[in-house]
Amino acid sequence: VDNRQDFKVADLSLAEFGRKEITLAEHEMPGLMAIRKEYAEARPLAGARVTGSLHMTVQTAVLIETLVALGAEVRWASCNIFSTQDHAAAAIAVGPNGTPDDPQGIPVFAWKGETLEEYWWCTEQALTWPDSPTGGPNMILDDGGDATLLVHKGVEYEKDGKVPSPDTAESDEHRVILELLTRTVAESPQKWTQLASEIRGVTEETTTGVHRLYEMQRDGGLLFPAINVNDAVTKSKFDNKYGCRHSLIDGINRATDTLIGGKTAVVCGYGDVGKGCAESLRGQGARVIITEIDPICALQAAMDGYQVTTLEDVVETADIFITTTGNKDIILASDMARMKHQAIVGNIGHFDNEIDMAGLAKIPGIVKDEVKPQVHTWTFPDGKKIIVLSEGRLLNLGNATGHPSFVMSNSFADQTLAQIELFTKPDEYPVGVYTLPKHLDEKVARLHLDALGVKLTTLRPEQAAYIGVEVEGPYKSDHYRY
Ligand code: NAI
């Protein structure tokens, strides 16, 4: 790990490779590049100090350099211990004009395969701004809400005057967070309170992080305004669905190279992510079975031609199990104990509690063996093995490289416009959770049409009047579901 300056990445010599892939990605990210061009002179993010906590991939590198082109200063960490692409992190640390011997890039704290302690240390580094008046950022760009959580927990415990003892932690990760906050409060009792005071807002990338924000808003604990980027149509109906349609099977293939055709695959959850996952497995010729708790999504799955049943019914016969729910305890250790020999188990939801990995490790006599990083077999006392991907963490980023550039161009264009909204219009966004205005959502889609050769029909004024919209949009009411 290289630690010469204000960054920490695996290997700076990977920067050139990273830069080549960033250059290729830029062409595939027309939305982000158009935004860079449109705002190059206005620099609406001048003065913004953005702390990002989002998978440090090649696509994220293009996002980071877009924020910088718009005037922002940036510090970055990954939002998952396995999702960093080390060449992308190296290229960001070195910067377009630096060299590995003379890095001139952005403070980035991320490498593939962090421990939990390292992960939270990286998040803390991204949130700690040596030259800022509060010691912190004035904007957060989050994915899953970990940076937002650390600030909120810090403020809460500083108000209480004490951090709960790490001995009371409910999980290893919780213990790590409590230890970190115990240390910061001892070092600087008002660190997080002071830091939070200047934060204008957070833009949140994913379903799970958005849940956390609405919960904090409901409980009255939310400290600053938030834009729910996930529920921009050009995010969740594209990234979650078409992104996972691409990257789920990429992860399974790179991890196992098992032929998917002819196998039985179970997809738990048929939301946006589940829909994309199911389609990709079916595209490979798998027989796909869905589990759902929501009658609407279950009916959708049935009408899309999938068998819908419970995990209990298929746990002993299916070959591949994928969780996509954002919920916990979807596949329990007792389920894994009943699976076929060499069944593949993976999660693509945000956190690692969808599959009960802790319970699996506690089965008496079970043996974990690493096939290669992020691919493990677990051998039960009777000799049966199952294959678990990315230790139960999101496999499309752990075993493959996440979503491809074109779809991330949509999500990250939404992110960038959301950052501009919150940073430049603080008066329009009192503390609360907002979605991106629809005209911006439509704008993001529009920026991606040319690249695909799409010809859009122009609404005539009489037609616009007849359906009650403006010729230039927005074309749908806010309750329209796409
Ligand atoms: P969603 O809310 O649209 O879908 C989740 C579905 O799971 C819902 O339909 C829900 O009814 C169902 N569900 C909940 N509990 C269940 C249970 N016990 N059994 C079966 N089904 C159950 O959410 P979305 O957008 O599909 O996201 C799902 C997760 O994936 C979230 O954690 C999100 O943050 C994450 N995500 C991951 C991405 C990746 O690249 N790996 C990309 C986008 C989202």
Short mmCIF file of C-alpha atoms and ligand atoms in Angstrom, two decimals:
data_model
loop_
_atom_site.label_atom_id
_atom_site.label_comp_id
_atom_site.label_asym_id
_atom_site.label_seq_id
_atom_site.Cartn_x
_atom_site.Cartn_y
_atom_site.Cartn_z
CA VAL A 1 0.00 0.00 0.00
CA ASP A 2 1.41 3.34 -1.05
CA ASN A 3 1.15 6.07 1.53
CA ARG A 4 3.60 8.79 0.46
CA GLN A 5 1.09 11.59 0.26
CA ASP A 6 -2.49 12.38 1.11
CA PHE A 7 -3.90 9.22 -0.42
CA LYS A 8 -3.72 5.49 0.06
CA VAL A 9 -4.02 3.10 -2.85
CA ALA A 10 -2.62 -0.36 -3.68
CA ASP A 11 -0.12 0.36 -6.42
CA LEU A 12 0.62 3.64 -8.20
CA SER A 13 2.33 1.83 -11.07
CA LEU A 14 -1.14 0.79 -12.25
CA ALA A 15 -1.97 4.42 -13.02
CA GLU A 16 -1.16 4.26 -16.72
CA PHE A 17 -3.44 1.27 -17.25
CA GLY A 18 -6.11 3.06 -15.23
CA ARG A 19 -5.75 6.20 -17.34
CA LYS A 20 -6.16 4.19 -20.57
CA GLU A 21 -9.37 2.66 -19.30
CA ILE A 22 -10.63 6.03 -18.06
CA THR A 23 -10.06 7.44 -21.55
CA LEU A 24 -12.04 4.58 -23.11
CA ALA A 25 -14.80 5.04 -20.52
CA GLU A 26 -15.13 8.76 -21.26
CA HIS A 27 -16.33 7.93 -24.77
CA GLU A 28 -18.94 5.58 -23.31
CA MET A 29 -20.14 8.22 -20.82
CA PRO A 30 -21.69 10.85 -23.08
CA GLY A 31 -23.97 12.24 -20.37
CA LEU A 32 -21.15 13.03 -17.98
CA MET A 33 -18.94 14.42 -20.74
CA ALA A 34 -21.75 16.65 -22.05
CA ILE A 35 -22.26 18.02 -18.53
CA ARG A 36 -18.53 18.66 -18.24
CA LYS A 37 -18.66 20.68 -21.44
CA GLU A 38 -21.87 22.54 -20.59
CA TYR A 39 -20.60 23.71 -17.18
CA ALA A 40 -16.88 24.09 -17.98
CA GLU A 41 -17.00 27.86 -17.81
CA ALA A 42 -19.67 28.39 -15.17
CA ARG A 43 -17.93 25.96 -12.76
CA PRO A 44 -21.02 25.69 -10.51
CA LEU A 45 -19.17 23.51 -7.99
CA ALA A 46 -16.40 26.04 -7.34
CA GLY A 47 -16.10 26.17 -3.56
CA ALA A 48 -17.60 22.72 -3.11
CA ARG A 49 -15.59 20.26 -1.02
CA VAL A 50 -17.09 16.93 -1.97
CA THR A 51 -16.46 13.80 0.07
CA GLY A 52 -17.35 10.78 -2.04
CA SER A 53 -18.00 7.30 -0.73
CA LEU A 54 -18.71 5.22 -3.81
CA HIS A 55 -17.09 2.16 -5.47
CA MET A 56 -13.71 3.43 -6.75
CA THR A 57 -14.03 2.12 -10.31
CA VAL A 58 -13.05 3.40 -13.74
CA GLN A 59 -16.54 4.88 -14.16
CA THR A 60 -16.30 6.61 -10.79
CA ALA A 61 -12.98 8.07 -11.90
CA VAL A 62 -14.83 9.80 -14.76
CA LEU A 63 -17.39 11.09 -12.24
CA ILE A 64 -14.64 12.41 -9.95
CA GLU A 65 -12.89 14.21 -12.79
CA THR A 66 -16.23 15.68 -13.87
CA LEU A 67 -16.81 17.10 -10.37
CA VAL A 68 -13.31 18.58 -10.49
CA ALA A 69 -13.91 20.04 -13.96
CA LEU A 70 -16.99 21.74 -12.49
CA GLY A 71 -14.84 23.38 -9.82
CA ALA A 72 -15.13 20.99 -6.89
CA GLU A 73 -12.38 19.77 -4.62
CA VAL A 74 -12.79 16.09 -3.95
CA ARG A 75 -11.72 13.43 -1.43
CA TRP A 76 -12.78 9.84 -2.09
CA ALA A 77 -13.22 6.40 -0.53
CA SER A 78 -14.88 3.25 -1.80
CA CYS A 79 -18.20 2.15 -0.31
CA ASN A 80 -17.31 -1.54 -0.30
CA ILE A 81 -14.20 -3.46 0.80
CA PHE A 82 -13.96 -5.42 -2.48
CA SER A 83 -15.21 -2.98 -5.13
CA THR A 84 -12.15 -0.80 -5.79
CA GLN A 85 -10.41 -1.23 -9.13
CA ASP A 86 -6.82 -0.62 -8.11
CA HIS A 87 -5.80 0.79 -11.50
CA ALA A 88 -8.64 3.33 -11.36
CA ALA A 89 -7.67 4.36 -7.83
CA ALA A 90 -4.02 4.71 -8.90
CA ALA A 91 -4.96 6.86 -11.90
CA ILE A 92 -7.03 9.15 -9.67
CA ALA A 93 -4.20 9.49 -7.13
CA VAL A 94 -1.67 10.24 -9.89
CA GLY A 95 -3.98 12.53 -11.87
CA PRO A 96 -3.97 13.18 -15.62
CA ASN A 97 -0.81 15.31 -15.40
CA GLY A 98 1.15 13.49 -12.71
CA THR A 99 3.36 10.43 -12.73
CA PRO A 100 3.73 7.64 -10.19
CA ASP A 101 6.87 9.44 -8.95
CA ASP A 102 5.11 12.76 -8.84
CA PRO A 103 1.45 12.11 -8.06
CA GLN A 104 -0.71 15.18 -8.56
CA GLY A 105 -4.18 13.75 -8.36
CA ILE A 106 -6.95 13.57 -5.83
CA PRO A 107 -6.84 12.27 -2.26
CA VAL A 108 -8.29 8.80 -2.67
CA PHE A 109 -8.33 6.13 0.00
CA ALA A 110 -9.29 2.83 -1.56
CA TRP A 111 -7.91 -0.57 -2.51
CA LYS A 112 -9.44 -3.92 -3.35
CA GLY A 113 -9.64 -6.14 -0.30
CA GLU A 114 -9.76 -3.75 2.64
CA THR A 115 -10.37 -5.04 6.15
CA LEU A 116 -13.37 -3.53 7.96
CA GLU A 117 -10.99 -1.41 10.07
CA GLU A 118 -9.27 -0.15 6.93
CA TYR A 119 -12.60 0.47 5.22
CA TRP A 120 -13.87 2.76 7.99
CA TRP A 121 -10.47 4.42 8.30
CA CYS A 122 -10.69 5.24 4.55
CA THR A 123 -14.19 6.67 5.02
CA GLU A 124 -12.87 8.81 7.88
CA GLN A 125 -9.96 10.03 5.72
CA ALA A 126 -12.33 11.00 2.90
CA LEU A 127 -14.40 12.99 5.42
CA THR A 128 -11.38 14.70 7.01
CA TRP A 129 -10.28 17.82 5.14
CA PRO A 130 -6.95 19.16 6.40
CA ASP A 131 -7.46 22.67 5.01
CA SER A 132 -11.15 23.25 5.60
CA PRO A 133 -12.58 25.60 8.26
CA THR A 134 -14.66 22.80 9.82
CA GLY A 135 -12.16 20.05 9.07
CA GLY A 136 -14.72 18.48 6.80
CA PRO A 137 -16.53 18.60 3.47
CA ASN A 138 -19.47 20.83 2.57
CA MET A 139 -21.03 18.18 0.31
CA ILE A 140 -21.27 14.37 0.48
CA LEU A 141 -21.76 12.04 -2.45
CA ASP A 142 -22.74 8.71 -0.95
CA ASP A 143 -23.55 5.17 -2.04
CA GLY A 144 -25.23 3.12 0.64
CA GLY A 145 -24.99 5.91 3.18
CA ASP A 146 -21.86 4.94 5.13
CA ALA A 147 -20.26 8.43 5.01
CA THR A 148 -23.61 9.97 5.99
CA LEU A 149 -24.00 7.39 8.77
CA LEU A 150 -20.56 8.11 10.25
CA VAL A 151 -21.29 11.85 10.43
CA HIS A 152 -24.75 11.30 11.93
CA LYS A 153 -23.54 8.76 14.51
CA GLY A 154 -20.62 11.03 15.41
CA VAL A 155 -22.94 13.99 16.00
CA GLU A 156 -25.40 11.85 17.97
CA TYR A 157 -22.75 10.48 20.33
CA GLU A 158 -21.09 13.89 20.75
CA LYS A 159 -24.47 15.25 21.82
CA ASP A 160 -24.89 12.33 24.27
CA GLY A 161 -21.37 13.03 25.55
CA LYS A 162 -20.37 9.38 25.09
CA VAL A 163 -19.98 6.64 22.54
CA PRO A 164 -21.55 3.26 23.41
CA SER A 165 -18.94 0.69 24.41
CA PRO A 166 -17.68 -1.38 21.47
CA ASP A 167 -18.47 -4.40 23.67
CA THR A 168 -22.18 -3.73 23.05
CA ALA A 169 -21.78 -3.94 19.25
CA GLU A 170 -24.21 -6.11 17.32
CA SER A 171 -21.71 -7.11 14.63
CA ASP A 172 -18.02 -6.87 13.75
CA GLU A 173 -18.68 -3.86 11.57
CA HIS A 174 -20.67 -2.11 14.30
CA ARG A 175 -17.77 -2.70 16.70
CA VAL A 176 -15.34 -1.13 14.23
CA ILE A 177 -17.56 1.97 13.92
CA LEU A 178 -17.89 2.32 17.70
CA GLU A 179 -14.12 1.97 18.13
CA LEU A 180 -13.49 4.60 15.47
CA LEU A 181 -15.93 7.06 17.07
CA THR A 182 -14.54 6.37 20.54
CA ARG A 183 -11.12 7.39 19.22
CA THR A 184 -12.32 10.54 17.36
CA VAL A 185 -14.37 11.75 20.31
CA ALA A 186 -11.34 11.32 22.59
CA GLU A 187 -9.15 13.22 20.12
CA SER A 188 -11.61 15.98 19.31
CA PRO A 189 -14.92 15.98 21.21
CA GLN A 190 -16.80 18.15 18.67
CA LYS A 191 -15.22 16.83 15.45
CA TRP A 192 -18.42 15.54 13.85
CA THR A 193 -20.70 18.29 15.14
CA GLN A 194 -18.39 20.92 13.75
CA LEU A 195 -17.95 19.03 10.51
CA ALA A 196 -21.69 18.53 10.01
CA SER A 197 -22.44 22.22 10.55
CA GLU A 198 -21.22 23.20 7.11
CA ILE A 199 -22.53 20.28 5.07
CA ARG A 200 -25.04 21.60 2.54
CA GLY A 201 -26.28 18.19 1.58
CA VAL A 202 -25.79 14.64 0.41
CA THR A 203 -26.69 13.00 -2.86
CA GLU A 204 -27.35 9.28 -2.37
CA GLU A 205 -26.82 6.68 -5.05
CA THR A 206 -28.60 3.51 -4.01
CA THR A 207 -31.86 2.00 -2.74
CA THR A 208 -30.35 0.93 0.58
CA GLY A 209 -28.83 4.35 1.31
CA VAL A 210 -32.09 6.03 0.39
CA HIS A 211 -33.96 3.81 2.90
CA ARG A 212 -31.60 5.01 5.61
CA LEU A 213 -32.20 8.66 4.68
CA TYR A 214 -36.00 8.36 4.80
CA GLU A 215 -35.66 6.61 8.17
CA MET A 216 -33.54 9.44 9.54
CA GLN A 217 -36.00 11.99 8.17
CA ARG A 218 -38.91 10.13 9.80
CA ASP A 219 -37.08 9.91 13.13
CA GLY A 220 -36.16 13.60 13.02
CA GLY A 221 -32.43 12.84 12.98
CA LEU A 222 -31.53 14.01 9.48
CA LEU A 223 -28.98 16.82 9.75
CA PHE A 224 -28.86 18.16 6.18
CA PRO A 225 -30.85 17.97 2.94
CA ALA A 226 -30.50 14.95 0.71
CA ILE A 227 -31.24 14.14 -2.89
CA ASN A 228 -32.37 10.60 -3.50
CA VAL A 229 -30.54 10.00 -6.76
CA ASN A 230 -31.58 6.35 -6.82
CA ASP A 231 -35.19 7.18 -7.58
CA ALA A 232 -34.36 9.32 -10.56
CA VAL A 233 -35.90 7.28 -13.35
CA THR A 234 -32.65 7.45 -15.29
CA LYS A 235 -30.95 5.82 -12.29
CA SER A 236 -33.04 3.01 -10.79
CA LYS A 237 -34.80 2.00 -14.00
CA PHE A 238 -31.45 1.81 -15.81
CA ASP A 239 -28.49 1.17 -13.49
CA ASN A 240 -30.31 -1.16 -11.10
CA LYS A 241 -31.96 -3.05 -13.95
CA TYR A 242 -29.82 -2.94 -17.10
CA GLY A 243 -26.59 -2.51 -15.12
CA CYS A 244 -27.24 -5.68 -13.11
CA ARG A 245 -28.41 -7.45 -16.28
CA HIS A 246 -24.85 -6.94 -17.50
CA SER A 247 -22.75 -7.26 -14.37
CA LEU A 248 -24.48 -10.14 -12.54
CA ILE A 249 -23.51 -12.79 -15.06
CA ASP A 250 -20.15 -11.10 -15.56
CA GLY A 251 -19.49 -11.72 -11.87
CA ILE A 252 -20.72 -15.33 -11.92
CA ASN A 253 -18.69 -16.09 -15.05
CA ARG A 254 -15.45 -14.57 -13.85
CA ALA A 255 -15.83 -16.23 -10.46
CA THR A 256 -16.82 -19.72 -11.54
CA ASP A 257 -16.91 -20.06 -15.33
CA THR A 258 -19.84 -22.41 -14.76
CA LEU A 259 -22.17 -22.79 -17.74
CA ILE A 260 -25.37 -21.01 -16.74
CA GLY A 261 -27.51 -22.46 -19.56
CA GLY A 262 -29.68 -25.34 -18.43
CA LYS A 263 -29.15 -24.62 -14.75
CA THR A 264 -31.85 -23.59 -12.31
CA ALA A 265 -31.24 -20.14 -10.87
CA VAL A 266 -33.17 -18.60 -7.98
CA VAL A 267 -33.39 -14.81 -7.80
CA CYS A 268 -34.62 -13.56 -4.42
CA GLY A 269 -36.43 -10.27 -4.95
CA TYR A 270 -38.00 -8.93 -8.13
CA GLY A 271 -37.47 -5.19 -7.74
CA ASP A 272 -35.36 -3.23 -10.20
CA VAL A 273 -32.19 -5.22 -9.50
CA GLY A 274 -34.02 -8.56 -9.45
CA LYS A 275 -35.66 -7.83 -12.80
CA GLY A 276 -32.30 -7.21 -14.45
CA CYS A 277 -30.71 -10.25 -12.80
CA ALA A 278 -33.54 -12.58 -13.79
CA GLU A 279 -33.43 -11.39 -17.39
CA SER A 280 -29.68 -11.94 -17.68
CA LEU A 281 -29.84 -15.46 -16.26
CA ARG A 282 -32.73 -16.30 -18.56
CA GLY A 283 -30.72 -14.85 -21.44
CA GLN A 284 -28.02 -17.41 -20.69
CA GLY A 285 -30.58 -20.20 -20.85
CA ALA A 286 -31.10 -20.77 -17.14
CA ARG A 287 -34.48 -21.74 -15.76
CA VAL A 288 -35.15 -18.82 -13.43
CA ILE A 289 -37.26 -18.95 -10.29
CA ILE A 290 -38.23 -15.84 -8.34
CA THR A 291 -39.00 -15.39 -4.65
CA GLU A 292 -40.91 -12.27 -3.54
CA ILE A 293 -42.82 -10.94 -0.55
CA ASP A 294 -44.60 -8.19 -2.49
CA PRO A 295 -47.68 -9.39 -4.39
CA ILE A 296 -47.22 -6.75 -7.09
CA CYS A 297 -43.64 -7.78 -7.85
CA ALA A 298 -44.59 -11.47 -7.58
CA LEU A 299 -47.37 -10.92 -10.13
CA GLN A 300 -44.98 -9.04 -12.40
CA ALA A 301 -42.53 -11.94 -12.25
CA ALA A 302 -45.27 -14.42 -13.04
CA MET A 303 -46.47 -12.35 -16.01
CA ASP A 304 -42.88 -12.10 -17.22
CA GLY A 305 -42.95 -15.88 -17.38
CA TYR A 306 -41.01 -16.85 -14.26
CA GLN A 307 -42.01 -19.45 -11.73
CA VAL A 308 -42.54 -17.70 -8.40
CA THR A 309 -42.21 -19.77 -5.28
CA THR A 310 -40.53 -19.80 -1.88
CA LEU A 311 -36.87 -20.49 -1.24
CA GLU A 312 -37.95 -23.41 0.92
CA ASP A 313 -39.42 -25.11 -2.16
CA VAL A 314 -36.31 -24.94 -4.31
CA VAL A 315 -33.39 -24.72 -1.92
CA GLU A 316 -32.46 -28.39 -2.37
CA THR A 317 -32.69 -28.48 -6.16
CA ALA A 318 -31.49 -25.17 -7.64
CA ASP A 319 -27.93 -24.58 -8.84
CA ILE A 320 -27.50 -20.81 -8.46
CA PHE A 321 -28.92 -18.51 -5.76
CA ILE A 322 -28.78 -14.71 -6.05
CA THR A 323 -30.13 -12.26 -3.46
CA THR A 324 -31.30 -8.85 -4.69
CA THR A 325 -33.57 -7.65 -1.90
CA GLY A 326 -31.74 -5.03 0.17
CA ASN A 327 -33.25 -6.98 3.08
CA LYS A 328 -31.49 -9.17 5.64
CA ASP A 329 -31.43 -12.91 6.36
CA ILE A 330 -32.68 -13.95 2.92
CA ILE A 331 -30.51 -17.08 2.71
CA LEU A 332 -29.80 -18.56 6.12
CA ALA A 333 -27.04 -20.96 7.11
CA SER A 334 -29.70 -23.65 7.49
CA ASP A 335 -30.71 -23.04 3.85
CA MET A 336 -27.13 -23.37 2.65
CA ALA A 337 -26.81 -26.62 4.59
CA ARG A 338 -29.60 -28.06 2.41
CA MET A 339 -28.25 -26.94 -0.97
CA LYS A 340 -26.86 -29.23 -3.67
CA HIS A 341 -23.15 -29.96 -3.96
CA GLN A 342 -21.44 -27.00 -5.67
CA ALA A 343 -24.47 -24.77 -5.58
CA ILE A 344 -23.39 -21.16 -6.21
CA VAL A 345 -24.52 -18.51 -3.72
CA GLY A 346 -24.12 -14.79 -4.30
CA ASN A 347 -25.58 -11.44 -3.33
CA ILE A 348 -25.95 -8.34 -5.48
CA GLY A 349 -27.85 -6.24 -2.90
CA HIS A 350 -25.93 -3.47 -1.16
CA PHE A 351 -24.99 -5.03 2.18
CA ASP A 352 -23.63 -8.44 3.16
CA ASN A 353 -26.44 -9.37 5.54
CA GLU A 354 -28.69 -10.87 2.83
CA ILE A 355 -26.75 -14.13 3.15
CA ASP A 356 -26.06 -15.31 6.71
CA MET A 357 -22.29 -15.58 6.41
CA ALA A 358 -21.77 -15.37 10.18
CA GLY A 359 -24.17 -18.29 10.68
CA LEU A 360 -22.43 -20.29 7.95
CA ALA A 361 -19.05 -19.86 9.63
CA LYS A 362 -20.52 -21.14 12.90
CA ILE A 363 -21.71 -24.49 11.54
CA PRO A 364 -19.68 -27.09 13.49
CA GLY A 365 -17.03 -28.73 11.32
CA ILE A 366 -17.51 -26.47 8.29
CA VAL A 367 -14.32 -25.65 6.32
CA LYS A 368 -13.83 -22.49 4.26
CA ASP A 369 -11.28 -22.66 1.46
CA GLU A 370 -10.18 -19.89 -0.90
CA VAL A 371 -10.26 -20.86 -4.57
CA LYS A 372 -9.11 -17.37 -5.51
CA PRO A 373 -9.82 -13.95 -4.01
CA GLN A 374 -13.57 -13.43 -3.58
CA VAL A 375 -14.39 -17.07 -4.44
CA HIS A 376 -14.65 -19.55 -1.57
CA THR A 377 -15.89 -23.07 -1.13
CA TRP A 378 -17.49 -24.02 2.14
CA THR A 379 -17.30 -27.76 2.83
CA PHE A 380 -19.87 -29.22 5.18
CA PRO A 381 -19.02 -32.10 7.52
CA ASP A 382 -20.66 -34.58 5.09
CA GLY A 383 -18.29 -33.48 2.29
CA LYS A 384 -20.75 -31.34 0.36
CA LYS A 385 -19.36 -28.01 -0.87
CA ILE A 386 -21.10 -24.80 -1.81
CA ILE A 387 -19.45 -21.88 -3.60
CA VAL A 388 -19.93 -18.43 -2.05
CA LEU A 389 -19.05 -15.33 -4.07
CA SER A 390 -17.45 -12.20 -2.57
CA GLU A 391 -18.07 -13.43 0.98
CA GLY A 392 -21.71 -12.43 0.55
CA ARG A 393 -20.92 -8.87 -0.54
CA LEU A 394 -22.10 -7.45 -3.85
CA LEU A 395 -20.70 -9.91 -6.34
CA ASN A 396 -20.93 -7.80 -9.47
CA LEU A 397 -18.34 -5.44 -7.99
CA GLY A 398 -16.40 -8.04 -6.01
CA ASN A 399 -16.08 -10.68 -8.74
CA ALA A 400 -16.35 -8.43 -11.79
CA THR A 401 -16.03 -4.70 -12.47
CA GLY A 402 -19.55 -3.51 -11.67
CA HIS A 403 -21.79 -1.86 -14.20
CA PRO A 404 -20.43 -0.75 -17.56
CA SER A 405 -19.75 2.87 -18.39
CA PHE A 406 -22.77 3.70 -20.51
CA VAL A 407 -25.30 2.91 -17.81
CA MET A 408 -23.17 4.60 -15.13
CA SER A 409 -23.11 7.71 -17.28
CA ASN A 410 -26.82 8.03 -16.53
CA SER A 411 -26.46 7.47 -12.78
CA PHE A 412 -23.46 9.77 -12.49
CA ALA A 413 -25.02 12.50 -14.62
CA ASP A 414 -27.89 12.37 -12.10
CA GLN A 415 -25.36 12.54 -9.28
CA THR A 416 -23.59 15.54 -10.79
CA LEU A 417 -26.80 17.47 -11.41
CA ALA A 418 -27.96 16.63 -7.88
CA GLN A 419 -24.67 17.97 -6.47
CA ILE A 420 -25.14 21.19 -8.44
CA GLU A 421 -28.75 21.52 -7.20
CA LEU A 422 -27.91 21.15 -3.52
CA PHE A 423 -24.71 23.15 -3.64
CA THR A 424 -26.01 26.11 -5.65
CA LYS A 425 -29.61 26.33 -4.36
CA PRO A 426 -29.44 25.77 -0.60
CA ASP A 427 -32.53 27.94 -0.09
CA GLU A 428 -34.67 25.67 -2.23
CA TYR A 429 -33.81 22.57 -0.23
CA PRO A 430 -34.54 22.79 3.50
CA VAL A 431 -33.51 19.66 5.46
CA GLY A 432 -35.42 16.76 3.92
CA VAL A 433 -35.12 14.10 1.23
CA TYR A 434 -35.86 15.11 -2.37
CA THR A 435 -35.78 13.46 -5.76
CA LEU A 436 -34.21 15.10 -8.77
CA PRO A 437 -36.62 17.44 -10.60
CA LYS A 438 -38.14 15.64 -13.59
CA HIS A 439 -36.78 18.06 -16.16
CA LEU A 440 -33.27 17.05 -15.06
CA ASP A 441 -34.15 13.37 -15.23
CA GLU A 442 -35.37 13.86 -18.79
CA LYS A 443 -32.27 15.89 -19.56
CA VAL A 444 -30.03 13.00 -18.51
CA ALA A 445 -31.90 10.58 -20.76
CA ARG A 446 -31.73 13.04 -23.62
CA LEU A 447 -27.94 13.28 -23.29
CA HIS A 448 -27.67 9.55 -24.04
CA LEU A 449 -29.85 9.30 -27.13
CA ASP A 450 -27.44 10.45 -29.83
CA ALA A 451 -24.82 7.90 -28.91
CA LEU A 452 -27.36 5.14 -29.55
CA GLY A 453 -28.70 6.67 -32.76
CA VAL A 454 -32.11 7.31 -31.23
CA LYS A 455 -34.35 9.73 -33.16
CA LEU A 456 -36.88 11.35 -30.87
CA THR A 457 -40.26 12.51 -32.15
CA THR A 458 -40.96 16.20 -31.48
CA LEU A 459 -44.31 16.96 -29.91
CA ARG A 460 -46.41 19.45 -31.90
CA PRO A 461 -47.82 22.36 -29.85
CA GLU A 462 -51.46 21.20 -30.37
CA GLN A 463 -50.50 17.73 -29.21
CA ALA A 464 -48.68 19.13 -26.20
CA ALA A 465 -51.73 21.18 -25.28
CA TYR A 466 -54.00 18.16 -25.77
CA ILE A 467 -52.07 16.02 -23.26
CA GLY A 468 -51.38 19.00 -21.01
CA VAL A 469 -47.57 19.24 -21.15
CA GLU A 470 -45.02 21.70 -22.52
CA VAL A 471 -43.38 20.90 -25.86
CA GLU A 472 -39.97 20.77 -24.16
CA GLY A 473 -41.26 18.65 -21.22
CA PRO A 474 -41.51 17.43 -18.56
CA TYR A 475 -43.69 14.82 -20.30
CA LYS A 476 -44.95 12.85 -17.33
CA SER A 477 -46.47 13.64 -13.96
CA ASP A 478 -44.43 12.83 -10.87
CA HIS A 479 -46.59 9.79 -10.09
CA TYR A 480 -45.99 8.17 -13.48
CA ARG A 481 -44.12 4.88 -12.97
CA TYR A 482 -42.40 4.08 -16.30
P1 NAI B 1 -36.26 -2.76 -4.78
O1 NAI B 1 -36.89 -2.29 -3.53
O2 NAI B 1 -36.75 -2.30 -6.11
O3 NAI B 1 -36.30 -4.38 -4.84
C1 NAI B 1 -36.08 -5.23 -3.76
C2 NAI B 1 -37.17 -6.31 -3.83
O4 NAI B 1 -36.90 -7.32 -2.85
C3 NAI B 1 -38.57 -5.74 -3.52
O5 NAI B 1 -39.45 -6.02 -4.59
C4 NAI B 1 -38.97 -6.47 -2.24
O6 NAI B 1 -40.35 -6.73 -2.19
C5 NAI B 1 -38.14 -7.75 -2.33
N1 NAI B 1 -37.94 -8.40 -1.04
C6 NAI B 1 -37.75 -7.82 0.19
N2 NAI B 1 -37.64 -8.78 1.13
C7 NAI B 1 -37.72 -9.97 0.49
C8 NAI B 1 -37.67 -11.33 0.93
N3 NAI B 1 -37.53 -11.64 2.22
N4 NAI B 1 -37.78 -12.31 0.00
C9 NAI B 1 -37.95 -12.01 -1.31
N5 NAI B 1 -38.02 -10.73 -1.79
C10 NAI B 1 -37.91 -9.74 -0.90
O7 NAI B 1 -34.71 -2.45 -4.63
P2 NAI B 1 -33.61 -2.48 -5.81
O8 NAI B 1 -33.47 -1.14 -6.37
O9 NAI B 1 -33.89 -3.64 -6.67
O10 NAI B 1 -32.29 -2.72 -4.95
C11 NAI B 1 -32.06 -3.93 -4.25
C12 NAI B 1 -30.70 -3.89 -3.55
O11 NAI B 1 -29.66 -3.81 -4.53
C13 NAI B 1 -30.48 -2.67 -2.66
O12 NAI B 1 -29.69 -3.06 -1.56
C14 NAI B 1 -29.71 -1.72 -3.55
O13 NAI B 1 -29.01 -0.76 -2.79
C15 NAI B 1 -28.82 -2.68 -4.28
N6 NAI B 1 -28.28 -2.26 -5.58
C16 NAI B 1 -27.15 -2.91 -5.98
C17 NAI B 1 -26.57 -2.62 -7.20
C18 NAI B 1 -25.33 -3.32 -7.60
O14 NAI B 1 -24.69 -2.90 -8.57
N7 NAI B 1 -24.92 -4.38 -6.96
C19 NAI B 1 -27.15 -1.61 -8.10
C20 NAI B 1 -28.37 -1.02 -7.61
C21 NAI B 1 -28.91 -1.36 -6.40
#
